[in-house]
PDB file of C-alpha atoms and ligand atoms in Angstrom:
ATOM      1  CA  MET A   1      90.033 -65.757 -51.176  1.00 43.00           C
ATOM      2  CA  SER A   2      87.454 -67.030 -53.677  1.00 47.00           C
ATOM      3  CA  THR A   3      87.471 -70.772 -52.965  1.00 62.00           C
ATOM      4  CA  GLN A   4      87.720 -71.915 -49.382  1.00 72.00           C
ATOM      5  CA  PHE A   5      87.366 -75.462 -48.185  1.00 73.00           C
ATOM      6  CA  VAL A   6      86.661 -76.694 -44.774  1.00 76.00           C
ATOM      7  CA  THR A   7      89.321 -79.262 -44.335  1.00 79.00           C
ATOM      8  CA  PRO A   8      89.632 -81.867 -41.571  1.00 74.00           C
ATOM      9  CA  GLU A   9      92.667 -79.780 -40.309  1.00 79.00           C
ATOM     10  CA  LEU A  10      90.558 -76.762 -39.936  1.00 84.00           C
ATOM     11  CA  ARG A  11      87.798 -78.763 -38.024  1.00 81.00           C
ATOM     12  CA  GLU A  12      90.492 -80.054 -35.783  1.00 81.00           C
ATOM     13  CA  TRP A  13      91.734 -76.563 -35.173  1.00 84.00           C
ATOM     14  CA  ILE A  14      88.317 -75.296 -34.351  1.00 83.00           C
ATOM     15  CA  VAL A  15      87.735 -78.084 -31.880  1.00 81.00           C
ATOM     16  CA  SER A  16      91.107 -77.356 -30.204  1.00 78.00           C
ATOM     17  CA  GLN A  17      90.243 -73.675 -29.862  1.00 80.00           C
ATOM     18  CA  ALA A  18      86.942 -74.655 -28.233  1.00 77.00           C
ATOM     19  CA  ALA A  19      88.701 -77.012 -25.923  1.00 74.00           C
ATOM     20  CA  ALA A  20      91.103 -74.284 -24.996  1.00 74.00           C
ATOM     21  CA  GLY A  21      88.160 -72.223 -23.840  1.00 71.00           C
ATOM     22  CA  HIS A  22      87.935 -69.650 -26.616  1.00 74.00           C
ATOM     23  CA  THR A  23      84.351 -68.406 -27.359  1.00 73.00           C
ATOM     24  CA  PRO A  24      82.992 -68.890 -30.903  1.00 78.00           C
ATOM     25  CA  GLU A  25      83.125 -65.065 -31.424  1.00 78.00           C
ATOM     26  CA  VAL A  26      86.963 -65.147 -30.698  1.00 81.00           C
ATOM     27  CA  VAL A  27      87.433 -68.219 -32.995  1.00 82.00           C
ATOM     28  CA  LEU A  28      85.434 -66.436 -35.729  1.00 84.00           C
ATOM     29  CA  GLU A  29      87.465 -63.255 -35.409  1.00 83.00           C
ATOM     30  CA  ALA A  30      90.683 -65.315 -35.643  1.00 84.00           C
ATOM     31  CA  MET A  31      89.419 -67.032 -38.770  1.00 80.00           C
ATOM     32  CA  LYS A  32      88.415 -63.739 -40.383  1.00 82.00           C
ATOM     33  CA  ALA A  33      91.776 -62.203 -39.546  1.00 82.00           C
ATOM     34  CA  SER A  34      93.512 -65.032 -41.327  1.00 86.00           C
ATOM     35  CA  GLY A  35      91.450 -64.465 -44.452  1.00 85.00           C
ATOM     36  CA  TRP A  36      88.339 -66.562 -44.091  1.00 84.00           C
ATOM     37  CA  ASP A  37      85.175 -65.382 -45.560  1.00 82.00           C
ATOM     38  CA  GLU A  38      82.864 -64.525 -42.650  1.00 79.00           C
ATOM     39  CA  SER A  39      79.884 -66.664 -43.693  1.00 75.00           C
ATOM     40  CA  ILE A  40      82.042 -69.642 -44.659  1.00 81.00           C
ATOM     41  CA  ALA A  41      83.839 -69.322 -41.294  1.00 82.00           C
ATOM     42  CA  MET A  42      80.477 -69.078 -39.363  1.00 81.00           C
ATOM     43  CA  ASP A  43      79.207 -72.254 -41.196  1.00 77.00           C
ATOM     44  CA  ALA A  44      82.413 -74.162 -40.464  1.00 81.00           C
ATOM     45  CA  LEU A  45      82.137 -73.163 -36.781  1.00 76.00           C
ATOM     46  CA  GLU A  46      78.527 -74.026 -36.523  1.00 77.00           C
ATOM     47  CA  THR A  47      78.794 -77.456 -38.154  1.00 71.00           C
ATOM     48  CA  THR A  48      82.055 -78.400 -36.505  1.00 78.00           C
ATOM     49  CA  LEU A  49      80.882 -77.534 -33.073  1.00 74.00           C
ATOM     50  CA  ARG A  50      77.535 -79.208 -33.484  1.00 62.00           C
ATOM     51  CA  GLU A  51      79.203 -82.360 -34.617  1.00 62.00           C
ATOM     52  CA  HIS A  52      82.084 -82.483 -32.248  1.00 65.00           C
ATOM     53  CA  LEU A  53      80.833 -81.117 -28.924  1.00 55.00           C
ATOM     54  CA  ASP A  54      78.581 -83.293 -26.823  1.00 42.00           C
ATOM     55  CA  PRO A  55      75.671 -81.051 -25.824  1.00 44.00           C
ATOM     56  CA  ALA A  56      75.378 -82.921 -22.516  1.00 39.00           C
ATOM     57  CA  THR A  57      78.745 -81.528 -21.436  1.00 35.00           C
ATOM     58  CA  GLY A  58      77.217 -78.053 -21.213  1.00 36.00           C
ATOM     59  CA  ASP A  59      80.397 -76.433 -22.425  1.00 40.00           C
ATOM     60  CA  GLY A  60      78.386 -73.370 -23.626  1.00 42.00           C
ATOM     61  CA  TYR A  61      79.323 -73.728 -27.236  1.00 45.00           C
ATOM     62  CA  ALA A  62      76.407 -75.215 -29.108  1.00 46.00           C
ATOM     63  CA  GLU A  63      73.661 -73.780 -26.878  1.00 46.00           C
ATOM     64  CA  PRO A  64      71.885 -77.071 -27.143  1.00 46.00           C
ATOM     65  CA  GLU A  65      68.693 -75.947 -25.314  1.00 47.00           C
ATOM     66  CA  ALA A  66      68.322 -73.090 -27.831  1.00 47.00           C
ATOM     67  CA  ALA A  67      68.865 -75.289 -30.705  1.00 52.00           C
ATOM     68  CA  GLN A  68      66.251 -77.832 -29.523  1.00 64.00           C
ATOM     69  CA  ARG A  69      63.579 -75.637 -28.048  1.00 78.00           C
ATOM     70  CA  PRO A  70      60.332 -75.094 -29.923  1.00 94.00           C
ATOM     71  CA  MET A  71      60.399 -72.429 -32.569  1.00 98.00           C
ATOM     72  CA  PRO A  72      57.583 -70.800 -34.593  1.00 98.00           C
ATOM     73  CA  GLY A  73      56.818 -72.586 -37.838  1.00 98.00           C
ATOM     74  CA  ARG A  74      59.385 -75.412 -37.078  1.00 97.00           C
ATOM     75  CA  SER A  75      57.486 -78.170 -38.744  1.00 96.00           C
ATOM     76  CA  ILE A  76      56.710 -76.284 -41.959  1.00 98.00           C
ATOM     77  CA  SER A  77      58.366 -77.781 -45.058  1.00 98.00           C
ATOM     78  CA  ALA A  78      57.818 -77.708 -48.771  1.00 97.00           C
ATOM     79  CA  ALA A  79      56.814 -81.431 -48.545  1.00 97.00           C
ATOM     80  CA  THR A  80      53.590 -80.136 -47.234  1.00 96.00           C
ATOM     81  CA  PRO A  81      52.767 -77.394 -49.767  1.00 97.00           C
ATOM     82  CA  GLN A  82      49.353 -76.474 -48.271  1.00 97.00           C
ATOM     83  CA  VAL A  83      49.037 -75.654 -44.573  1.00 98.00           C
ATOM     84  CA  ALA A  84      45.596 -75.400 -42.855  1.00 97.00           C
ATOM     85  CA  ALA A  85      45.700 -72.149 -40.883  1.00 98.00           C
ATOM     86  CA  GLY A  86      42.226 -72.098 -39.446  1.00 97.00           C
ATOM     87  CA  ASP A  87      40.135 -70.018 -41.688  1.00 98.00           C
ATOM     88  CA  ARG A  88      42.457 -70.259 -44.698  1.00 98.00           C
ATOM     89  CA  ASP A  89      44.785 -72.875 -46.371  1.00 98.00           C
ATOM     90  CA  VAL A  90      48.117 -71.178 -46.990  1.00 98.00           C
ATOM     91  CA  ALA A  91      50.584 -72.326 -49.731  1.00 98.00           C
ATOM     92  CA  VAL A  92      54.324 -73.014 -48.821  1.00 98.00           C
ATOM     93  CA  LEU A  93      56.280 -71.666 -51.938  1.00 98.00           C
ATOM     94  CA  MET A  94      59.747 -72.033 -50.650  1.00 98.00           C
ATOM     95  CA  ALA A  95      61.394 -73.316 -47.492  1.00 98.00           C
ATOM     96  CA  MET A  96      65.080 -73.317 -46.484  1.00 98.00           C
ATOM     97  CA  SER A  97      66.796 -74.144 -43.214  1.00 97.00           C
ATOM     98  CA  HIS A  98      69.997 -71.942 -42.830  1.00 97.00           C
ATOM     99  CA  PRO A  99      68.886 -69.148 -42.535  1.00 98.00           C
ATOM    100  CA  ARG A 100      65.425 -70.530 -41.706  1.00 98.00           C
ATOM    101  CA  VAL A 101      63.225 -68.759 -44.238  1.00 98.00           C
ATOM    102  CA  VAL A 102      59.781 -69.824 -45.581  1.00 98.00           C
ATOM    103  CA  VAL A 103      57.874 -68.006 -48.378  1.00 98.00           C
ATOM    104  CA  PHE A 104      54.110 -68.405 -48.133  1.00 98.00           C
ATOM    105  CA  GLY A 105      51.492 -67.798 -50.792  1.00 98.00           C
ATOM    106  CA  ASP A 106      47.934 -66.732 -50.475  1.00 98.00           C
ATOM    107  CA  LEU A 107      48.217 -65.891 -46.756  1.00 98.00           C
ATOM    108  CA  LEU A 108      45.823 -62.855 -47.075  1.00 98.00           C
ATOM    109  CA  SER A 109      42.998 -62.226 -49.473  1.00 98.00           C
ATOM    110  CA  ALA A 110      43.175 -59.131 -51.718  1.00 98.00           C
ATOM    111  CA  ALA A 111      40.235 -57.639 -49.644  1.00 98.00           C
ATOM    112  CA  GLU A 112      42.189 -58.030 -46.364  1.00 98.00           C
ATOM    113  CA  CYS A 113      45.225 -56.436 -47.852  1.00 98.00           C
ATOM    114  CA  GLU A 114      43.196 -53.442 -48.997  1.00 98.00           C
ATOM    115  CA  GLU A 115      41.467 -53.133 -45.587  1.00 98.00           C
ATOM    116  CA  LEU A 116      44.678 -53.150 -43.766  1.00 98.00           C
ATOM    117  CA  ILE A 117      46.021 -50.494 -45.969  1.00 98.00           C
ATOM    118  CA  ALA A 118      42.969 -48.399 -45.554  1.00 98.00           C
ATOM    119  CA  LEU A 119      42.884 -48.731 -41.807  1.00 97.00           C
ATOM    120  CA  ALA A 120      46.606 -47.894 -41.542  1.00 97.00           C
ATOM    121  CA  GLY A 121      46.659 -45.010 -43.977  1.00 92.00           C
ATOM    122  CA  ALA A 122      45.598 -42.174 -41.760  1.00 89.00           C
ATOM    123  CA  ARG A 123      47.973 -43.126 -38.839  1.00 95.00           C
ATOM    124  CA  LEU A 124      51.287 -43.400 -40.606  1.00 95.00           C
ATOM    125  CA  SER A 125      54.307 -41.646 -39.410  1.00 90.00           C
ATOM    126  CA  ARG A 126      58.064 -41.807 -40.153  1.00 83.00           C
ATOM    127  CA  SER A 127      59.248 -45.281 -39.045  1.00 79.00           C
ATOM    128  CA  GLU A 128      61.433 -45.625 -35.924  1.00 70.00           C
ATOM    129  CA  THR A 129      63.571 -48.488 -34.781  1.00 68.00           C
ATOM    130  CA  VAL A 130      64.004 -49.742 -31.230  1.00 64.00           C
ATOM    131  CA  GLU A 131      67.284 -48.224 -30.092  1.00 64.00           C
ATOM    132  CA  THR A 132      69.000 -51.049 -28.031  1.00 65.00           C
ATOM    133  CA  ARG A 133      71.602 -48.533 -26.616  1.00 64.00           C
ATOM    134  CA  THR A 134      68.693 -46.794 -24.810  1.00 63.00           C
ATOM    135  CA  GLY A 135      65.587 -49.040 -25.113  1.00 64.00           C
ATOM    136  CA  ALA A 136      63.712 -46.212 -26.738  1.00 63.00           C
ATOM    137  CA  SER A 137      62.296 -45.791 -30.280  1.00 62.00           C
ATOM    138  CA  GLU A 138      64.145 -43.407 -32.636  1.00 56.00           C
ATOM    139  CA  VAL A 139      64.062 -42.208 -36.128  1.00 57.00           C
ATOM    140  CA  ASN A 140      66.874 -43.889 -38.118  1.00 68.00           C
ATOM    141  CA  GLU A 141      68.369 -43.125 -41.614  1.00 63.00           C
ATOM    142  CA  ALA A 142      68.587 -46.954 -42.240  1.00 73.00           C
ATOM    143  CA  ARG A 143      64.768 -47.093 -42.320  1.00 82.00           C
ATOM    144  CA  THR A 144      63.064 -44.641 -44.593  1.00 85.00           C
ATOM    145  CA  SER A 145      59.619 -46.051 -44.562  1.00 89.00           C
ATOM    146  CA  GLU A 146      56.449 -44.810 -42.759  1.00 94.00           C
ATOM    147  CA  GLY A 147      54.653 -46.968 -40.347  1.00 95.00           C
ATOM    148  CA  MET A 148      52.148 -47.551 -37.554  1.00 96.00           C
ATOM    149  CA  PHE A 149      51.209 -50.290 -35.137  1.00 97.00           C
ATOM    150  CA  PHE A 150      47.833 -51.807 -34.648  1.00 97.00           C
ATOM    151  CA  LEU A 151      46.875 -52.855 -31.053  1.00 96.00           C
ATOM    152  CA  PRO A 152      46.380 -56.710 -30.734  1.00 94.00           C
ATOM    153  CA  ALA A 153      42.900 -57.523 -32.349  1.00 95.00           C
ATOM    154  CA  GLU A 154      42.263 -53.788 -32.742  1.00 97.00           C
ATOM    155  CA  PHE A 155      39.976 -54.513 -35.781  1.00 98.00           C
ATOM    156  CA  ALA A 156      38.358 -57.812 -36.902  1.00 98.00           C
ATOM    157  CA  VAL A 157      40.784 -58.082 -39.764  1.00 98.00           C
ATOM    158  CA  CYS A 158      43.751 -57.813 -37.437  1.00 98.00           C
ATOM    159  CA  ALA A 159      42.294 -60.371 -35.020  1.00 98.00           C
ATOM    160  CA  ARG A 160      41.604 -62.707 -38.026  1.00 98.00           C
ATOM    161  CA  LEU A 161      45.183 -62.463 -39.398  1.00 98.00           C
ATOM    162  CA  GLU A 162      46.691 -62.779 -35.844  1.00 98.00           C
ATOM    163  CA  ALA A 163      44.780 -66.033 -35.211  1.00 98.00           C
ATOM    164  CA  ARG A 164      45.706 -67.298 -38.685  1.00 98.00           C
ATOM    165  CA  LEU A 165      49.457 -66.646 -38.135  1.00 98.00           C
ATOM    166  CA  ALA A 166      49.309 -68.270 -34.605  1.00 98.00           C
ATOM    167  CA  ARG A 167      47.793 -71.353 -36.195  1.00 98.00           C
ATOM    168  CA  LEU A 168      49.980 -71.403 -39.273  1.00 98.00           C
ATOM    169  CA  LEU A 169      53.211 -71.008 -37.252  1.00 98.00           C
ATOM    170  CA  ASP A 170      52.056 -72.951 -34.178  1.00 98.00           C
ATOM    171  CA  TRP A 171      53.065 -70.135 -31.925  1.00 98.00           C
ATOM    172  CA  PRO A 172      50.894 -68.591 -29.161  1.00 98.00           C
ATOM    173  CA  LEU A 173      49.015 -65.610 -30.248  1.00 97.00           C
ATOM    174  CA  GLU A 174      50.029 -63.900 -26.886  1.00 97.00           C
ATOM    175  CA  ASN A 175      53.709 -64.019 -27.895  1.00 98.00           C
ATOM    176  CA  GLY A 176      53.138 -61.796 -31.018  1.00 97.00           C
ATOM    177  CA  GLU A 177      53.814 -58.073 -30.990  1.00 97.00           C
ATOM    178  CA  GLY A 178      50.992 -55.993 -32.493  1.00 96.00           C
ATOM    179  CA  LEU A 179      50.890 -55.919 -36.369  1.00 98.00           C
ATOM    180  CA  GLN A 180      53.014 -53.201 -37.823  1.00 97.00           C
ATOM    181  CA  ILE A 181      52.046 -51.710 -41.226  1.00 98.00           C
ATOM    182  CA  LEU A 182      54.810 -50.110 -43.336  1.00 96.00           C
ATOM    183  CA  ARG A 183      54.657 -47.967 -46.426  1.00 97.00           C
ATOM    184  CA  TYR A 184      57.676 -47.495 -48.648  1.00 96.00           C
ATOM    185  CA  ARG A 185      57.550 -44.811 -51.208  1.00 95.00           C
ATOM    186  CA  PRO A 186      59.934 -44.726 -54.132  1.00 95.00           C
ATOM    187  CA  GLY A 187      63.449 -44.592 -52.882  1.00 94.00           C
ATOM    188  CA  ALA A 188      62.427 -45.839 -49.412  1.00 95.00           C
ATOM    189  CA  GLN A 189      64.182 -48.901 -47.960  1.00 95.00           C
ATOM    190  CA  TYR A 190      65.046 -50.826 -44.811  1.00 95.00           C
ATOM    191  CA  ARG A 191      68.762 -51.499 -44.733  1.00 95.00           C
ATOM    192  CA  PRO A 192      69.945 -54.934 -43.618  1.00 97.00           C
ATOM    193  CA  HIS A 193      69.542 -55.503 -39.991  1.00 97.00           C
ATOM    194  CA  TYR A 194      68.666 -58.264 -37.506  1.00 98.00           C
ATOM    195  CA  ASP A 195      65.266 -58.237 -35.961  1.00 98.00           C
ATOM    196  CA  TYR A 196      66.489 -59.704 -32.515  1.00 98.00           C
ATOM    197  CA  PHE A 197      67.760 -57.328 -29.877  1.00 98.00           C
ATOM    198  CA  ASP A 198      71.554 -57.271 -29.641  1.00 97.00           C
ATOM    199  CA  PRO A 199      72.432 -58.812 -26.162  1.00 97.00           C
ATOM    200  CA  GLU A 200      75.542 -56.726 -25.951  1.00 96.00           C
ATOM    201  CA  GLU A 201      73.596 -53.409 -26.025  1.00 96.00           C
ATOM    202  CA  PRO A 202      72.701 -51.797 -22.639  1.00 95.00           C
ATOM    203  CA  GLY A 203      69.113 -51.057 -23.528  1.00 96.00           C
ATOM    204  CA  THR A 204      68.362 -54.790 -24.349  1.00 97.00           C
ATOM    205  CA  PRO A 205      67.573 -56.021 -20.774  1.00 97.00           C
ATOM    206  CA  THR A 206      64.815 -53.468 -20.469  1.00 96.00           C
ATOM    207  CA  ILE A 207      63.308 -54.518 -23.925  1.00 96.00           C
ATOM    208  CA  LEU A 208      63.485 -58.129 -22.997  1.00 97.00           C
ATOM    209  CA  LYS A 209      61.394 -57.697 -19.762  1.00 97.00           C
ATOM    210  CA  ARG A 210      58.308 -57.662 -22.128  1.00 96.00           C
ATOM    211  CA  GLY A 211      58.168 -61.107 -23.664  1.00 97.00           C
ATOM    212  CA  GLY A 212      61.922 -61.986 -24.012  1.00 98.00           C
ATOM    213  CA  GLN A 213      63.753 -62.122 -27.245  1.00 98.00           C
ATOM    214  CA  ARG A 214      62.187 -61.916 -30.679  1.00 98.00           C
ATOM    215  CA  VAL A 215      62.605 -65.388 -32.213  1.00 98.00           C
ATOM    216  CA  ALA A 216      60.813 -64.990 -35.573  1.00 98.00           C
ATOM    217  CA  SER A 217      59.382 -62.428 -38.023  1.00 98.00           C
ATOM    218  CA  ILE A 218      56.848 -62.575 -40.784  1.00 98.00           C
ATOM    219  CA  VAL A 219      56.574 -59.859 -43.364  1.00 98.00           C
ATOM    220  CA  CYS A 220      53.315 -59.915 -45.279  1.00 98.00           C
ATOM    221  CA  TYR A 221      53.015 -58.142 -48.628  1.00 99.00           C
ATOM    222  CA  LEU A 222      49.864 -56.074 -48.910  1.00 98.00           C
ATOM    223  CA  ASN A 223      50.524 -54.940 -52.489  1.00 98.00           C
ATOM    224  CA  THR A 224      52.776 -55.718 -55.355  1.00 98.00           C
ATOM    225  CA  PRO A 225      55.114 -52.630 -55.965  1.00 98.00           C
ATOM    226  CA  ALA A 226      55.591 -51.586 -59.564  1.00 98.00           C
ATOM    227  CA  ALA A 227      59.405 -52.146 -59.178  1.00 98.00           C
ATOM    228  CA  GLY A 228      61.950 -52.873 -56.370  1.00 98.00           C
ATOM    229  CA  GLY A 229      61.189 -53.549 -52.808  1.00 98.00           C
ATOM    230  CA  ALA A 230      62.377 -57.231 -52.438  1.00 98.00           C
ATOM    231  CA  THR A 231      63.130 -58.547 -48.989  1.00 98.00           C
ATOM    232  CA  VAL A 232      66.755 -59.531 -49.160  1.00 98.00           C
ATOM    233  CA  PHE A 233      68.858 -61.993 -47.021  1.00 98.00           C
ATOM    234  CA  PRO A 234      72.477 -61.071 -47.969  1.00 98.00           C
ATOM    235  CA  ASP A 235      74.017 -64.077 -46.075  1.00 97.00           C
ATOM    236  CA  ALA A 236      71.934 -66.484 -48.233  1.00 97.00           C
ATOM    237  CA  GLY A 237      71.938 -64.552 -51.512  1.00 98.00           C
ATOM    238  CA  LEU A 238      68.186 -64.680 -51.333  1.00 98.00           C
ATOM    239  CA  GLU A 239      65.643 -62.073 -52.624  1.00 98.00           C
ATOM    240  CA  VAL A 240      61.989 -62.561 -51.981  1.00 98.00           C
ATOM    241  CA  ALA A 241      59.750 -60.792 -54.436  1.00 98.00           C
ATOM    242  CA  PRO A 242      56.954 -58.717 -52.764  1.00 98.00           C
ATOM    243  CA  VAL A 243      53.729 -60.041 -54.116  1.00 98.00           C
ATOM    244  CA  ARG A 244      50.323 -59.124 -52.670  1.00 98.00           C
ATOM    245  CA  GLY A 245      48.882 -61.683 -50.288  1.00 98.00           C
ATOM    246  CA  ASN A 246      52.299 -63.615 -49.941  1.00 99.00           C
ATOM    247  CA  ALA A 247      54.721 -63.434 -47.025  1.00 99.00           C
ATOM    248  CA  VAL A 248      58.132 -64.087 -46.024  1.00 99.00           C
ATOM    249  CA  PHE A 249      58.734 -65.771 -42.666  1.00 99.00           C
ATOM    250  CA  PHE A 250      62.124 -66.238 -41.030  1.00 98.00           C
ATOM    251  CA  SER A 251      63.238 -67.352 -37.506  1.00 98.00           C
ATOM    252  CA  TYR A 252      66.431 -67.150 -35.461  1.00 98.00           C
ATOM    253  CA  ASP A 253      66.900 -69.525 -32.562  1.00 97.00           C
ATOM    254  CA  ARG A 254      69.426 -67.233 -30.956  1.00 97.00           C
ATOM    255  CA  PRO A 255      70.339 -63.564 -31.134  1.00 98.00           C
ATOM    256  CA  HIS A 256      73.428 -64.158 -33.173  1.00 97.00           C
ATOM    257  CA  PRO A 257      74.666 -63.439 -36.715  1.00 97.00           C
ATOM    258  CA  ALA A 258      75.320 -67.189 -37.052  1.00 96.00           C
ATOM    259  CA  THR A 259      71.514 -67.579 -37.757  1.00 97.00           C
ATOM    260  CA  ARG A 260      72.159 -65.736 -41.003  1.00 98.00           C
ATOM    261  CA  SER A 261      68.904 -63.925 -40.465  1.00 98.00           C
ATOM    262  CA  LEU A 262      70.344 -60.632 -41.689  1.00 98.00           C
ATOM    263  CA  HIS A 263      67.716 -59.174 -43.968  1.00 98.00           C
ATOM    264  CA  GLY A 264      66.587 -55.903 -45.468  1.00 98.00           C
ATOM    265  CA  GLY A 265      63.976 -54.213 -47.578  1.00 98.00           C
ATOM    266  CA  ALA A 266      65.535 -53.201 -51.018  1.00 98.00           C
ATOM    267  CA  PRO A 267      64.696 -49.773 -52.221  1.00 97.00           C
ATOM    268  CA  VAL A 268      61.383 -49.329 -53.926  1.00 97.00           C
ATOM    269  CA  THR A 269      62.114 -48.015 -57.467  1.00 97.00           C
ATOM    270  CA  ALA A 270      58.623 -47.378 -58.755  1.00 98.00           C
ATOM    271  CA  GLY A 271      55.105 -47.297 -57.021  1.00 98.00           C
ATOM    272  CA  GLU A 272      54.778 -48.032 -53.291  1.00 97.00           C
ATOM    273  CA  LYS A 273      55.255 -50.987 -51.147  1.00 98.00           C
ATOM    274  CA  TRP A 274      52.999 -51.837 -48.264  1.00 98.00           C
ATOM    275  CA  VAL A 275      53.767 -54.644 -45.698  1.00 98.00           C
ATOM    276  CA  ALA A 276      52.361 -55.949 -42.435  1.00 98.00           C
ATOM    277  CA  THR A 277      55.150 -57.221 -40.123  1.00 98.00           C
ATOM    278  CA  LYS A 278      54.634 -59.351 -37.120  1.00 98.00           C
ATOM    279  CA  TRP A 279      57.437 -60.208 -34.659  1.00 98.00           C
ATOM    280  CA  MET A 280      57.205 -63.141 -32.426  1.00 98.00           C
ATOM    281  CA  ARG A 281      58.723 -63.267 -28.859  1.00 98.00           C
ATOM    282  CA  GLU A 282      59.860 -66.275 -26.924  1.00 98.00           C
ATOM    283  CA  GLY A 283      57.239 -65.562 -24.165  1.00 98.00           C
ATOM    284  CA  ARG A 284      54.007 -63.559 -23.616  1.00 97.00           C
ATOM    285  CA  PHE A 285      54.286 -59.998 -24.916  1.00 95.00           C
ATOM    286  CA  GLU A 286      51.958 -57.997 -22.743  1.00 85.00           C
TER     287      GLU A 286
HETATM  288  O1  PD2 B   1      59.599 -54.547 -45.818  1.00 75.66           O
HETATM  289  C1  PD2 B   1      60.467 -55.409 -45.835  1.00 75.66           C
HETATM  290  O2  PD2 B   1      60.772 -56.144 -46.805  1.00 75.66           O
HETATM  291  C2  PD2 B   1      61.220 -55.632 -44.558  1.00 75.66           C
HETATM  292  C3  PD2 B   1      62.574 -55.905 -44.664  1.00 75.66           C
HETATM  293  C4  PD2 B   1      63.256 -56.021 -43.363  1.00 75.66           C
HETATM  294  C5  PD2 B   1      60.651 -55.496 -43.347  1.00 75.66           C
HETATM  295  C6  PD2 B   1      61.390 -55.679 -42.132  1.00 75.66           C
HETATM  296  N1  PD2 B   1      62.721 -55.898 -42.188  1.00 75.66           N
HETATM  297  C7  PD2 B   1      60.866 -55.552 -40.814  1.00 75.66           C
HETATM  298  O3  PD2 B   1      59.705 -55.076 -40.670  1.00 75.66           O
HETATM  299  O4  PD2 B   1      61.510 -55.992 -39.830  1.00 75.66           O
HETATM  300 ZN1   ZN B   2      63.400 -56.650 -40.186  1.00 75.66          ZN
END
């Protein structure tokens, strides 16, 4: 179906399904089964339920506490294109709300980018992903980069960047995981994924004991690849160009695809791509 409109009848139907006790996931599946495009169906569900259901009733649909709780970078907008982040002023190049994505410029100096690359270089190994089935880290074909983690404040440049990010995003430094450095060689990529931990997976409760869910990510570009390597958000049709010193920030107020936070690193086609990623948890990560 190429053109799909959210009519008043559809809104009424969604509300009636909610009133009958069906979960949003069940309603979404029913809409997909009858030909609705997934992202349009998710949007219709979100907006209809937000508008029609009184959060005070606690019916479990709109997760009102989640929608209203503080989130990293919540007050950032393009209306304030320069944000004071302690030791540096950072530029807001683009901001959008759904998915919540902000592109920053001039977050790191060229010297800081080079220092992080030099410090990480000797410690790189094939990247792993946290396997939510078991809670352990594993090598995964979806992620063909090489990487390493710095301990919190392991070097002065790490401590400086961590403090800058905490200030910029107004999120406690203690809630951040250690900086991760990734190197993508030509052909390497990170296929689209969510950074939050899937609540349905058996390993997730173990992972969440340390700091709770991830609620936001920032990918800082340490160099400008010769070609390829954009960070992509398929649900938004958005591609962010990797440019040295810039960064893409995105948040997800609940661990659900409705956040549209699906994202990936497109294959690098020439040269290398280096990034520093920081994931933010809802609580102290220690
Ligand atoms: O390097 C990227 O562009 C990228 C894309 C998707 C990094 C991550 N995810 C990540 O580190 O989570
Ligand atoms: Zn990611």
